[in-house]
């Protein structure tokens, strides 16, 4: 695993962990996004768990220098954001939260996935 890939994994993990922490008491932009796509408030807690597990998996896989783990976890992160895009499109909620947060994180997580998947295995 290259230094660049490791840093990208840790940066994505930190971003997801920060998002999970913010979601404990969601600020206005997170509330607006989740309400905008019609995600039930009674299920918001599940996103904290998903993001925490993803951050933990990326961190562990990177520390263990195991590209199988980081590729698997980053595939899950990309899938999460692809479903978020679908939710935004379905709800026709295409405000700045969609363009900046959702598409930005999809792009970033896809780049991390590509870096992880490209690592040659013995």
Backbone atoms as SQL, in Angstrom:
CREATE TABLE atoms (id INTEGER PRIMARY KEY, chain TEXT, resi INTEGER, resn TEXT, atom TEXT, x REAL, y REAL, z REAL);
INSERT INTO atoms VALUES
  (1, 'A', 1, 'UNK', 'N', 0.862, -1.180, 0.000),
  (2, 'A', 1, 'UNK', 'CA', 0.000, 0.000, 0.000),
  (3, 'A', 1, 'UNK', 'C', 0.900, 1.232, 0.000),
  (4, 'A', 2, 'UNK', 'N', 0.648, 2.129, -0.935),
  (5, 'A', 2, 'UNK', 'CA', 1.476, 3.328, -1.037),
  (6, 'A', 2, 'UNK', 'C', 1.127, 4.325, 0.071),
  (7, 'A', 3, 'UNK', 'N', 2.037, 5.249, 0.293),
  (8, 'A', 3, 'UNK', 'CA', 1.796, 6.301, 1.285),
  (9, 'A', 3, 'UNK', 'C', 0.582, 7.134, 0.888),
  (10, 'A', 4, 'UNK', 'N', 0.460, 7.436, -0.398),
  (11, 'A', 4, 'UNK', 'CA', -0.679, 8.233, -0.876),
  (12, 'A', 4, 'UNK', 'C', -2.003, 7.512, -0.622),
  (13, 'A', 5, 'UNK', 'N', -2.043, 6.218, -0.915),
  (14, 'A', 5, 'UNK', 'CA', -3.269, 5.442, -0.685),
  (15, 'A', 5, 'UNK', 'C', -3.589, 5.375, 0.803),
  (16, 'A', 6, 'UNK', 'N', -2.571, 5.173, 1.624),
  (17, 'A', 6, 'UNK', 'CA', -2.790, 5.135, 3.075),
  (18, 'A', 6, 'UNK', 'C', -3.359, 6.461, 3.571),
  (19, 'A', 7, 'UNK', 'N', -2.775, 7.559, 3.103),
  (20, 'A', 7, 'UNK', 'CA', -3.273, 8.873, 3.520),
  (21, 'A', 7, 'UNK', 'C', -4.702, 9.106, 3.049),
  (22, 'A', 8, 'UNK', 'N', -5.005, 8.678, 1.832),
  (23, 'A', 8, 'UNK', 'CA', -6.372, 8.827, 1.316),
  (24, 'A', 8, 'UNK', 'C', -7.354, 8.015, 2.155),
  (25, 'A', 9, 'UNK', 'N', -6.962, 6.796, 2.527),
  (26, 'A', 9, 'UNK', 'CA', -7.818, 5.961, 3.381),
  (27, 'A', 9, 'UNK', 'C', -8.056, 6.620, 4.732),
  (28, 'A', 10, 'UNK', 'N', -6.979, 7.118, 5.337),
  (29, 'A', 10, 'UNK', 'CA', -7.123, 7.762, 6.643),
  (30, 'A', 10, 'UNK', 'C', -7.942, 9.052, 6.548),
  (31, 'A', 11, 'UNK', 'N', -7.781, 9.798, 5.457),
  (32, 'A', 11, 'UNK', 'CA', -8.555, 11.023, 5.286),
  (33, 'A', 11, 'UNK', 'C', -10.041, 10.717, 5.118),
  (34, 'A', 12, 'UNK', 'N', -10.346, 9.701, 4.319),
  (35, 'A', 12, 'UNK', 'CA', -11.752, 9.301, 4.162),
  (36, 'A', 12, 'UNK', 'C', -12.307, 8.794, 5.490),
  (37, 'A', 13, 'UNK', 'N', -11.514, 8.006, 6.209),
  (38, 'A', 13, 'UNK', 'CA', -11.957, 7.504, 7.521),
  (39, 'A', 13, 'UNK', 'C', -12.224, 8.659, 8.482),
  (40, 'A', 14, 'UNK', 'N', -11.343, 9.641, 8.500),
  (41, 'A', 14, 'UNK', 'CA', -11.525, 10.798, 9.386),
  (42, 'A', 14, 'UNK', 'C', -12.758, 11.600, 8.994),
  (43, 'A', 15, 'UNK', 'N', -12.984, 11.736, 7.710),
  (44, 'A', 15, 'UNK', 'CA', -14.168, 12.462, 7.231),
  (45, 'A', 15, 'UNK', 'C', -15.446, 11.745, 7.648),
  (46, 'A', 16, 'UNK', 'N', -15.469, 10.432, 7.480),
  (47, 'A', 16, 'UNK', 'CA', -16.646, 9.653, 7.873),
  (48, 'A', 16, 'UNK', 'C', -16.846, 9.679, 9.385),
  (49, 'A', 17, 'UNK', 'N', -15.759, 9.581, 10.141),
  (50, 'A', 17, 'UNK', 'CA', -15.865, 9.641, 11.606),
  (51, 'A', 17, 'UNK', 'C', -16.369, 11.007, 12.051),
  (52, 'A', 18, 'UNK', 'N', -15.864, 12.054, 11.421),
  (53, 'A', 18, 'UNK', 'CA', -16.342, 13.397, 11.742),
  (54, 'A', 18, 'UNK', 'C', -17.811, 13.566, 11.426),
  (55, 'A', 19, 'UNK', 'N', -18.235, 13.010, 10.296),
  (56, 'A', 19, 'UNK', 'CA', -19.642, 13.063, 9.909),
  (57, 'A', 19, 'UNK', 'C', -20.495, 12.302, 10.922),
  (58, 'A', 20, 'UNK', 'N', -20.001, 11.163, 11.370),
  (59, 'A', 20, 'UNK', 'CA', -20.736, 10.389, 12.381),
  (60, 'A', 20, 'UNK', 'C', -20.855, 11.183, 13.681),
  (61, 'A', 21, 'UNK', 'N', -19.778, 11.836, 14.086),
  (62, 'A', 21, 'UNK', 'CA', -19.825, 12.656, 15.303),
  (63, 'A', 21, 'UNK', 'C', -20.807, 13.817, 15.155),
  (64, 'A', 22, 'UNK', 'N', -20.761, 14.481, 14.009),
  (65, 'A', 22, 'UNK', 'CA', -21.711, 15.577, 13.758),
  (66, 'A', 22, 'UNK', 'C', -23.155, 15.078, 13.809),
  (67, 'A', 23, 'UNK', 'N', -23.350, 13.848, 13.359),
  (68, 'A', 23, 'UNK', 'CA', -24.699, 13.297, 13.287),
  (69, 'A', 23, 'UNK', 'C', -25.289, 12.954, 14.648),
  (70, 'A', 24, 'UNK', 'N', -24.459, 12.973, 15.708),
  (71, 'A', 24, 'UNK', 'CA', -24.998, 12.747, 17.046),
  (72, 'A', 24, 'UNK', 'C', -25.982, 13.856, 17.417),
  (73, 'A', 25, 'UNK', 'N', -25.674, 15.058, 16.997),
  (74, 'A', 25, 'UNK', 'CA', -26.572, 16.201, 17.161),
  (75, 'A', 25, 'UNK', 'C', -26.479, 16.977, 15.845),
  (76, 'A', 26, 'UNK', 'N', -27.228, 16.517, 14.840),
  (77, 'A', 26, 'UNK', 'CA', -27.039, 17.015, 13.479),
  (78, 'A', 26, 'UNK', 'C', -27.224, 18.525, 13.328),
  (79, 'A', 27, 'UNK', 'N', -26.220, 19.189, 12.710),
  (80, 'A', 27, 'UNK', 'CA', -26.381, 20.610, 12.403),
  (81, 'A', 27, 'UNK', 'C', -27.408, 20.792, 11.282),
  (82, 'A', 28, 'UNK', 'N', -27.740, 22.031, 11.021),
  (83, 'A', 28, 'UNK', 'CA', -28.805, 22.353, 10.078),
  (84, 'A', 28, 'UNK', 'C', -28.598, 21.716, 8.699),
  (85, 'A', 29, 'UNK', 'N', -27.378, 21.760, 8.160),
  (86, 'A', 29, 'UNK', 'CA', -27.179, 21.244, 6.808),
  (87, 'A', 29, 'UNK', 'C', -27.404, 19.739, 6.724),
  (88, 'A', 30, 'UNK', 'N', -27.103, 18.997, 7.792),
  (89, 'A', 30, 'UNK', 'CA', -27.374, 17.552, 7.798),
  (90, 'A', 30, 'UNK', 'C', -28.880, 17.310, 7.943),
  (91, 'A', 31, 'UNK', 'N', -29.515, 18.032, 8.850),
  (92, 'A', 31, 'UNK', 'CA', -30.979, 17.888, 9.010),
  (93, 'A', 31, 'UNK', 'C', -31.694, 18.211, 7.702),
  (94, 'A', 32, 'UNK', 'N', -31.279, 19.288, 7.054),
  (95, 'A', 32, 'UNK', 'CA', -31.907, 19.698, 5.794),
  (96, 'A', 32, 'UNK', 'C', -31.758, 18.610, 4.732),
  (97, 'A', 33, 'UNK', 'N', -30.598, 18.020, 4.665),
  (98, 'A', 33, 'UNK', 'CA', -30.336, 16.968, 3.686),
  (99, 'A', 33, 'UNK', 'C', -31.198, 15.734, 3.952),
  (100, 'A', 34, 'UNK', 'N', -31.180, 15.244, 5.180),
  (101, 'A', 34, 'UNK', 'CA', -31.940, 14.029, 5.507),
  (102, 'A', 34, 'UNK', 'C', -33.443, 14.255, 5.400),
  (103, 'A', 35, 'UNK', 'N', -33.906, 15.413, 5.848),
  (104, 'A', 35, 'UNK', 'CA', -35.326, 15.737, 5.696),
  (105, 'A', 35, 'UNK', 'C', -35.683, 15.905, 4.223),
  (106, 'A', 36, 'UNK', 'N', -34.770, 16.496, 3.459),
  (107, 'A', 36, 'UNK', 'CA', -35.026, 16.760, 2.046),
  (108, 'A', 36, 'UNK', 'C', -35.228, 15.506, 1.218),
  (109, 'A', 37, 'UNK', 'N', -34.545, 14.427, 1.600),
  (110, 'A', 37, 'UNK', 'CA', -34.718, 13.168, 0.864),
  (111, 'A', 37, 'UNK', 'C', -35.784, 12.280, 1.505),
  (112, 'A', 38, 'UNK', 'N', -36.356, 12.751, 2.600),
  (113, 'A', 38, 'UNK', 'CA', -37.424, 11.993, 3.251),
  (114, 'A', 38, 'UNK', 'C', -36.933, 10.828, 4.096),
  (115, 'A', 39, 'UNK', 'N', -35.685, 10.899, 4.568),
  (116, 'A', 39, 'UNK', 'CA', -35.179, 9.823, 5.416),
  (117, 'A', 39, 'UNK', 'C', -35.778, 9.981, 6.810),
  (118, 'A', 40, 'UNK', 'N', -36.471, 8.954, 7.304),
  (119, 'A', 40, 'UNK', 'CA', -37.172, 9.083, 8.592),
  (120, 'A', 40, 'UNK', 'C', -36.230, 9.388, 9.758),
  (121, 'A', 41, 'UNK', 'N', -36.607, 10.356, 10.555),
  (122, 'A', 41, 'UNK', 'CA', -35.779, 10.737, 11.711),
  (123, 'A', 41, 'UNK', 'C', -35.570, 9.568, 12.671),
  (124, 'A', 42, 'UNK', 'N', -36.515, 8.670, 12.727),
  (125, 'A', 42, 'UNK', 'CA', -36.379, 7.520, 13.628),
  (126, 'A', 42, 'UNK', 'C', -35.261, 6.568, 13.175),
  (127, 'A', 43, 'UNK', 'N', -34.735, 6.763, 11.989),
  (128, 'A', 43, 'UNK', 'CA', -33.655, 5.925, 11.473),
  (129, 'A', 43, 'UNK', 'C', -32.322, 6.660, 11.360),
  (130, 'A', 44, 'UNK', 'N', -32.254, 7.922, 11.733),
  (131, 'A', 44, 'UNK', 'CA', -31.014, 8.683, 11.608),
  (132, 'A', 44, 'UNK', 'C', -29.864, 8.038, 12.373),
  (133, 'A', 45, 'UNK', 'N', -30.160, 7.397, 13.492),
  (134, 'A', 45, 'UNK', 'CA', -29.136, 6.750, 14.304),
  (135, 'A', 45, 'UNK', 'C', -28.357, 5.714, 13.500),
  (136, 'A', 46, 'UNK', 'N', -29.015, 5.061, 12.536),
  (137, 'A', 46, 'UNK', 'CA', -28.359, 3.999, 11.769),
  (138, 'A', 46, 'UNK', 'C', -27.197, 4.546, 10.939),
  (139, 'A', 47, 'UNK', 'N', -27.296, 5.791, 10.489),
  (140, 'A', 47, 'UNK', 'CA', -26.229, 6.388, 9.692),
  (141, 'A', 47, 'UNK', 'C', -24.971, 6.597, 10.525),
  (142, 'A', 48, 'UNK', 'N', -25.153, 6.857, 11.817),
  (143, 'A', 48, 'UNK', 'CA', -24.001, 6.999, 12.718),
  (144, 'A', 48, 'UNK', 'C', -23.239, 5.682, 12.782),
  (145, 'A', 49, 'UNK', 'N', -23.970, 4.592, 12.925),
  (146, 'A', 49, 'UNK', 'CA', -23.335, 3.274, 12.971),
  (147, 'A', 49, 'UNK', 'C', -22.652, 2.911, 11.660),
  (148, 'A', 50, 'UNK', 'N', -23.311, 3.168, 10.551),
  (149, 'A', 50, 'UNK', 'CA', -22.741, 2.851, 9.236),
  (150, 'A', 50, 'UNK', 'C', -21.440, 3.618, 9.022),
  (151, 'A', 51, 'UNK', 'N', -21.448, 4.912, 9.298),
  (152, 'A', 51, 'UNK', 'CA', -20.258, 5.736, 9.072),
  (153, 'A', 51, 'UNK', 'C', -19.136, 5.383, 10.055),
  (154, 'A', 52, 'UNK', 'N', -19.494, 5.061, 11.291),
  (155, 'A', 52, 'UNK', 'CA', -18.488, 4.658, 12.273),
  (156, 'A', 52, 'UNK', 'C', -17.829, 3.345, 11.876),
  (157, 'A', 53, 'UNK', 'N', -18.626, 2.382, 11.442),
  (158, 'A', 53, 'UNK', 'CA', -18.062, 1.099, 11.005),
  (159, 'A', 53, 'UNK', 'C', -17.175, 1.270, 9.779),
  (160, 'A', 54, 'UNK', 'N', -17.587, 2.110, 8.851),
  (161, 'A', 54, 'UNK', 'CA', -16.774, 2.355, 7.654),
  (162, 'A', 54, 'UNK', 'C', -15.444, 3.003, 8.033),
  (163, 'A', 55, 'UNK', 'N', -15.488, 3.999, 8.908),
  (164, 'A', 55, 'UNK', 'CA', -14.259, 4.670, 9.343),
  (165, 'A', 55, 'UNK', 'C', -13.330, 3.687, 10.058),
  (166, 'A', 56, 'UNK', 'N', -13.908, 2.844, 10.894),
  (167, 'A', 56, 'UNK', 'CA', -13.122, 1.847, 11.622),
  (168, 'A', 56, 'UNK', 'C', -12.496, 0.838, 10.662),
  (169, 'A', 57, 'UNK', 'N', -13.278, 0.364, 9.706),
  (170, 'A', 57, 'UNK', 'CA', -12.774, -0.612, 8.734),
  (171, 'A', 57, 'UNK', 'C', -11.659, -0.057, 7.871),
  (172, 'A', 58, 'UNK', 'N', -11.816, 1.179, 7.407),
  (173, 'A', 58, 'UNK', 'CA', -10.754, 1.796, 6.604),
  (174, 'A', 58, 'UNK', 'C', -9.479, 1.980, 7.427),
  (175, 'A', 59, 'UNK', 'N', -9.644, 2.422, 8.650),
  (176, 'A', 59, 'UNK', 'CA', -8.479, 2.633, 9.519),
  (177, 'A', 59, 'UNK', 'C', -7.777, 1.316, 9.836),
  (178, 'A', 60, 'UNK', 'N', -8.564, 0.308, 10.180),
  (179, 'A', 60, 'UNK', 'CA', -7.974, -0.998, 10.496),
  (180, 'A', 60, 'UNK', 'C', -7.283, -1.592, 9.271),
  (181, 'A', 61, 'UNK', 'N', -7.966, -1.585, 8.135),
  (182, 'A', 61, 'UNK', 'CA', -7.377, -2.159, 6.918),
  (183, 'A', 61, 'UNK', 'C', -6.097, -1.452, 6.511),
  (184, 'A', 62, 'UNK', 'N', -6.059, -0.148, 6.688),
  (185, 'A', 62, 'UNK', 'CA', -4.862, 0.619, 6.338),
  (186, 'A', 62, 'UNK', 'C', -3.729, 0.306, 7.312),
  (187, 'A', 63, 'UNK', 'N', -4.042, 0.298, 8.608),
  (188, 'A', 63, 'UNK', 'CA', -3.021, -0.006, 9.618),
  (189, 'A', 63, 'UNK', 'C', -2.467, -1.420, 9.433),
  (190, 'A', 64, 'UNK', 'N', -3.329, -2.347, 9.038),
  (191, 'A', 64, 'UNK', 'CA', -2.912, -3.735, 8.815),
  (192, 'A', 64, 'UNK', 'C', -2.276, -3.916, 7.434),
  (193, 'A', 65, 'UNK', 'N', -2.267, -2.849, 6.638),
  (194, 'A', 65, 'UNK', 'CA', -1.738, -2.880, 5.268),
  (195, 'A', 65, 'UNK', 'C', -2.401, -3.997, 4.454),
  (196, 'A', 66, 'UNK', 'N', -3.717, -4.071, 4.593),
  (197, 'A', 66, 'UNK', 'CA', -4.489, -5.120, 3.944),
  (198, 'A', 66, 'UNK', 'C', -5.413, -4.499, 2.899),
  (199, 'A', 67, 'UNK', 'N', -5.017, -4.528, 1.621),
  (200, 'A', 67, 'UNK', 'CA', -5.839, -3.917, 0.583),
  (201, 'A', 67, 'UNK', 'C', -7.177, -4.621, 0.363),
  (202, 'A', 68, 'UNK', 'N', -7.291, -5.868, 0.760),
  (203, 'A', 68, 'UNK', 'CA', -8.579, -6.555, 0.630),
  (204, 'A', 68, 'UNK', 'C', -9.623, -5.909, 1.532),
  (205, 'A', 69, 'UNK', 'N', -9.209, -5.576, 2.741),
  (206, 'A', 69, 'UNK', 'CA', -10.129, -4.931, 3.679),
  (207, 'A', 69, 'UNK', 'C', -10.469, -3.527, 3.197),
  (208, 'A', 70, 'UNK', 'N', -9.445, -2.742, 2.833),
  (209, 'A', 70, 'UNK', 'CA', -9.717, -1.363, 2.427),
  (210, 'A', 70, 'UNK', 'C', -10.543, -1.302, 1.144),
  (211, 'A', 71, 'UNK', 'N', -10.313, -2.246, 0.237),
  (212, 'A', 71, 'UNK', 'CA', -11.108, -2.278, -0.995),
  (213, 'A', 71, 'UNK', 'C', -12.557, -2.640, -0.690),
  (214, 'A', 72, 'UNK', 'N', -12.754, -3.613, 0.185),
  (215, 'A', 72, 'UNK', 'CA', -14.108, -4.016, 0.557),
  (216, 'A', 72, 'UNK', 'C', -14.856, -2.884, 1.243),
  (217, 'A', 73, 'UNK', 'N', -14.200, -2.249, 2.201),
  (218, 'A', 73, 'UNK', 'CA', -14.848, -1.162, 2.943),
  (219, 'A', 73, 'UNK', 'C', -15.121, 0.023, 2.024),
  (220, 'A', 74, 'UNK', 'N', -14.154, 0.387, 1.188),
  (221, 'A', 74, 'UNK', 'CA', -14.381, 1.536, 0.312),
  (222, 'A', 74, 'UNK', 'C', -15.439, 1.234, -0.744),
  (223, 'A', 75, 'UNK', 'N', -15.622, -0.021, -1.112),
  (224, 'A', 75, 'UNK', 'CA', -16.732, -0.398, -1.993),
  (225, 'A', 75, 'UNK', 'C', -18.063, -0.127, -1.292),
  (226, 'A', 76, 'UNK', 'N', -18.127, -0.456, -0.015),
  (227, 'A', 76, 'UNK', 'CA', -19.329, -0.170, 0.762),
  (228, 'A', 76, 'UNK', 'C', -19.604, 1.316, 0.883),
  (229, 'A', 77, 'UNK', 'N', -18.546, 2.110, 1.049),
  (230, 'A', 77, 'UNK', 'CA', -18.715, 3.564, 1.163),
  (231, 'A', 77, 'UNK', 'C', -19.238, 4.142, -0.155),
  (232, 'A', 78, 'UNK', 'N', -18.663, 3.707, -1.269),
  (233, 'A', 78, 'UNK', 'CA', -19.151, 4.169, -2.575),
  (234, 'A', 78, 'UNK', 'C', -20.612, 3.770, -2.756),
  (235, 'A', 79, 'UNK', 'N', -20.959, 2.556, -2.384),
  (236, 'A', 79, 'UNK', 'CA', -22.358, 2.097, -2.494),
  (237, 'A', 79, 'UNK', 'C', -23.283, 2.968, -1.661),
  (238, 'A', 80, 'UNK', 'N', -22.868, 3.300, -0.453),
  (239, 'A', 80, 'UNK', 'CA', -23.649, 4.176, 0.421),
  (240, 'A', 80, 'UNK', 'C', -23.954, 5.492, -0.292),
  (241, 'A', 81, 'UNK', 'N', -22.931, 6.093, -0.878),
  (242, 'A', 81, 'UNK', 'CA', -23.133, 7.378, -1.538),
  (243, 'A', 81, 'UNK', 'C', -23.911, 7.254, -2.846),
  (244, 'A', 82, 'UNK', 'N', -23.798, 6.129, -3.538),
  (245, 'A', 82, 'UNK', 'CA', -24.622, 5.924, -4.739),
  (246, 'A', 82, 'UNK', 'C', -26.103, 5.843, -4.361),
  (247, 'A', 83, 'UNK', 'N', -26.402, 5.186, -3.247),
  (248, 'A', 83, 'UNK', 'CA', -27.784, 5.153, -2.774),
  (249, 'A', 83, 'UNK', 'C', -28.240, 6.531, -2.312),
  (250, 'A', 84, 'UNK', 'N', -27.327, 7.312, -1.750),
  (251, 'A', 84, 'UNK', 'CA', -27.665, 8.689, -1.367),
  (252, 'A', 84, 'UNK', 'C', -28.007, 9.519, -2.605),
  (253, 'A', 85, 'UNK', 'N', -27.239, 9.333, -3.677),
  (254, 'A', 85, 'UNK', 'CA', -27.553, 10.027, -4.935),
  (255, 'A', 85, 'UNK', 'C', -28.940, 9.631, -5.416),
  (256, 'A', 86, 'UNK', 'N', -29.226, 8.335, -5.384),
  (257, 'A', 86, 'UNK', 'CA', -30.545, 7.855, -5.814),
  (258, 'A', 86, 'UNK', 'C', -31.653, 8.479, -4.965),
  (259, 'A', 87, 'UNK', 'N', -31.430, 8.583, -3.664),
  (260, 'A', 87, 'UNK', 'CA', -32.434, 9.191, -2.779),
  (261, 'A', 87, 'UNK', 'C', -32.650, 10.655, -3.130),
  (262, 'A', 88, 'UNK', 'N', -31.567, 11.357, -3.403),
  (263, 'A', 88, 'UNK', 'CA', -31.680, 12.769, -3.777),
  (264, 'A', 88, 'UNK', 'C', -32.442, 12.929, -5.099),
  (265, 'A', 89, 'UNK', 'N', -32.105, 12.110, -6.066),
  (266, 'A', 89, 'UNK', 'CA', -32.785, 12.200, -7.365),
  (267, 'A', 89, 'UNK', 'C', -34.261, 11.834, -7.244),
  (268, 'A', 90, 'UNK', 'N', -34.534, 10.779, -6.509),
  (269, 'A', 90, 'UNK', 'CA', -35.924, 10.328, -6.324),
  (270, 'A', 90, 'UNK', 'C', -36.772, 11.405, -5.652),
  (271, 'A', 91, 'UNK', 'N', -36.172, 12.091, -4.680),
  (272, 'A', 91, 'UNK', 'CA', -36.899, 13.130, -3.945),
  (273, 'A', 91, 'UNK', 'C', -36.839, 14.483, -4.663),
  (274, 'A', 92, 'UNK', 'N', -36.082, 14.534, -5.742),
  (275, 'A', 92, 'UNK', 'CA', -35.859, 15.794, -6.465),
  (276, 'A', 92, 'UNK', 'C', -35.306, 16.880, -5.526),
  (277, 'A', 93, 'UNK', 'N', -34.449, 16.436, -4.620),
  (278, 'A', 93, 'UNK', 'CA', -33.801, 17.341, -3.669),
  (279, 'A', 93, 'UNK', 'C', -32.378, 17.578, -4.169),
  (280, 'A', 94, 'UNK', 'N', -32.231, 18.565, -5.030),
  (281, 'A', 94, 'UNK', 'CA', -30.963, 18.792, -5.718),
  (282, 'A', 94, 'UNK', 'C', -30.351, 20.138, -5.357),
  (283, 'A', 95, 'UNK', 'N', -30.411, 20.471, -4.087),
  (284, 'A', 95, 'UNK', 'CA', -29.863, 21.739, -3.608),
  (285, 'A', 95, 'UNK', 'C', -28.348, 21.620, -3.442),
  (286, 'A', 96, 'UNK', 'N', -27.753, 22.615, -2.825),
  (287, 'A', 96, 'UNK', 'CA', -26.291, 22.627, -2.652),
  (288, 'A', 96, 'UNK', 'C', -25.805, 21.430, -1.835),
  (289, 'A', 97, 'UNK', 'N', -26.616, 20.922, -0.916),
  (290, 'A', 97, 'UNK', 'CA', -26.226, 19.738, -0.144),
  (291, 'A', 97, 'UNK', 'C', -25.955, 18.555, -1.070),
  (292, 'A', 98, 'UNK', 'N', -26.746, 18.449, -2.115),
  (293, 'A', 98, 'UNK', 'CA', -26.542, 17.359, -3.080),
  (294, 'A', 98, 'UNK', 'C', -25.242, 17.572, -3.847),
  (295, 'A', 99, 'UNK', 'N', -25.079, 18.748, -4.427),
  (296, 'A', 99, 'UNK', 'CA', -23.932, 19.014, -5.302),
  (297, 'A', 99, 'UNK', 'C', -22.613, 19.020, -4.546),
  (298, 'A', 100, 'UNK', 'N', -22.596, 19.604, -3.366),
  (299, 'A', 100, 'UNK', 'CA', -21.339, 19.702, -2.621),
  (300, 'A', 100, 'UNK', 'C', -21.061, 18.453, -1.793),
  (301, 'A', 101, 'UNK', 'N', -22.001, 18.105, -0.945),
  (302, 'A', 101, 'UNK', 'CA', -21.758, 17.014, -0.005),
  (303, 'A', 101, 'UNK', 'C', -21.860, 15.645, -0.660),
  (304, 'A', 102, 'UNK', 'N', -22.977, 15.362, -1.260),
  (305, 'A', 102, 'UNK', 'CA', -23.234, 14.020, -1.782),
  (306, 'A', 102, 'UNK', 'C', -22.319, 13.686, -2.964),
  (307, 'A', 103, 'UNK', 'N', -22.299, 14.537, -3.979),
  (308, 'A', 103, 'UNK', 'CA', -21.453, 14.251, -5.136),
  (309, 'A', 103, 'UNK', 'C', -19.975, 14.379, -4.799),
  (310, 'A', 104, 'UNK', 'N', -19.641, 15.323, -3.926),
  (311, 'A', 104, 'UNK', 'CA', -18.245, 15.466, -3.516),
  (312, 'A', 104, 'UNK', 'C', -17.735, 14.226, -2.796),
  (313, 'A', 105, 'UNK', 'N', -18.520, 13.708, -1.867),
  (314, 'A', 105, 'UNK', 'CA', -18.114, 12.513, -1.132),
  (315, 'A', 105, 'UNK', 'C', -18.133, 11.271, -2.022),
  (316, 'A', 106, 'UNK', 'N', -19.061, 11.220, -2.980),
  (317, 'A', 106, 'UNK', 'CA', -19.073, 10.097, -3.915),
  (318, 'A', 106, 'UNK', 'C', -17.793, 10.099, -4.741),
  (319, 'A', 107, 'UNK', 'N', -17.405, 11.265, -5.212),
  (320, 'A', 107, 'UNK', 'CA', -16.181, 11.376, -6.011),
  (321, 'A', 107, 'UNK', 'C', -14.956, 10.990, -5.188),
  (322, 'A', 108, 'UNK', 'N', -14.858, 11.548, -3.982),
  (323, 'A', 108, 'UNK', 'CA', -13.718, 11.255, -3.119),
  (324, 'A', 108, 'UNK', 'C', -13.649, 9.764, -2.787),
  (325, 'A', 109, 'UNK', 'N', -14.774, 9.170, -2.388),
  (326, 'A', 109, 'UNK', 'CA', -14.755, 7.757, -2.015),
  (327, 'A', 109, 'UNK', 'C', -14.485, 6.857, -3.223),
  (328, 'A', 110, 'UNK', 'N', -14.903, 7.282, -4.408),
  (329, 'A', 110, 'UNK', 'CA', -14.620, 6.506, -5.629),
  (330, 'A', 110, 'UNK', 'C', -13.123, 6.542, -5.944),
  (331, 'A', 111, 'UNK', 'N', -12.493, 7.687, -5.760),
  (332, 'A', 111, 'UNK', 'CA', -11.041, 7.781, -5.969),
  (333, 'A', 111, 'UNK', 'C', -10.288, 6.894, -4.981),
  (334, 'A', 112, 'UNK', 'N', -10.747, 6.876, -3.732),
  (335, 'A', 112, 'UNK', 'CA', -10.123, 6.012, -2.726),
  (336, 'A', 112, 'UNK', 'C', -10.325, 4.548, -3.095),
  (337, 'A', 113, 'UNK', 'N', -11.518, 4.196, -3.527),
  (338, 'A', 113, 'UNK', 'CA', -11.770, 2.818, -3.967),
  (339, 'A', 113, 'UNK', 'C', -10.846, 2.441, -5.119),
  (340, 'A', 114, 'UNK', 'N', -10.716, 3.317, -6.107),
  (341, 'A', 114, 'UNK', 'CA', -9.844, 3.022, -7.246),
  (342, 'A', 114, 'UNK', 'C', -8.403, 2.809, -6.795),
  (343, 'A', 115, 'UNK', 'N', -7.947, 3.626, -5.867),
  (344, 'A', 115, 'UNK', 'CA', -6.576, 3.475, -5.356),
  (345, 'A', 115, 'UNK', 'C', -6.415, 2.143, -4.636),
  (346, 'A', 116, 'UNK', 'N', -7.391, 1.779, -3.824),
  (347, 'A', 116, 'UNK', 'CA', -7.318, 0.511, -3.087),
  (348, 'A', 116, 'UNK', 'C', -7.393, -0.693, -4.026),
  (349, 'A', 117, 'UNK', 'N', -8.288, -0.615, -5.007),
  (350, 'A', 117, 'UNK', 'CA', -8.480, -1.742, -5.922),
  (351, 'A', 117, 'UNK', 'C', -7.294, -1.936, -6.856),
  (352, 'A', 118, 'UNK', 'N', -6.526, -0.879, -7.088),
  (353, 'A', 118, 'UNK', 'CA', -5.409, -0.977, -8.024),
  (354, 'A', 118, 'UNK', 'C', -4.141, -1.578, -7.409),
  (355, 'A', 119, 'UNK', 'N', -4.160, -1.742, -6.114),
  (356, 'A', 119, 'UNK', 'CA', -2.966, -2.280, -5.437),
  (357, 'A', 119, 'UNK', 'C', -2.785, -3.739, -5.832),
  (358, 'A', 120, 'UNK', 'N', -1.594, -4.053, -6.314),
  (359, 'A', 120, 'UNK', 'CA', -1.343, -5.431, -6.737),
  (360, 'A', 120, 'UNK', 'C', -1.236, -6.340, -5.516),
  (361, 'A', 121, 'UNK', 'N', -1.755, -7.496, -5.685),
  (362, 'A', 121, 'UNK', 'CA', -1.739, -8.477, -4.592),
  (363, 'A', 121, 'UNK', 'C', -0.690, -9.542, -4.915),
  (364, 'A', 122, 'UNK', 'N', -0.066, -10.056, -3.873),
  (365, 'A', 122, 'UNK', 'CA', 0.977, -11.083, -4.096),
  (366, 'A', 122, 'UNK', 'C', 0.417, -12.375, -4.650);
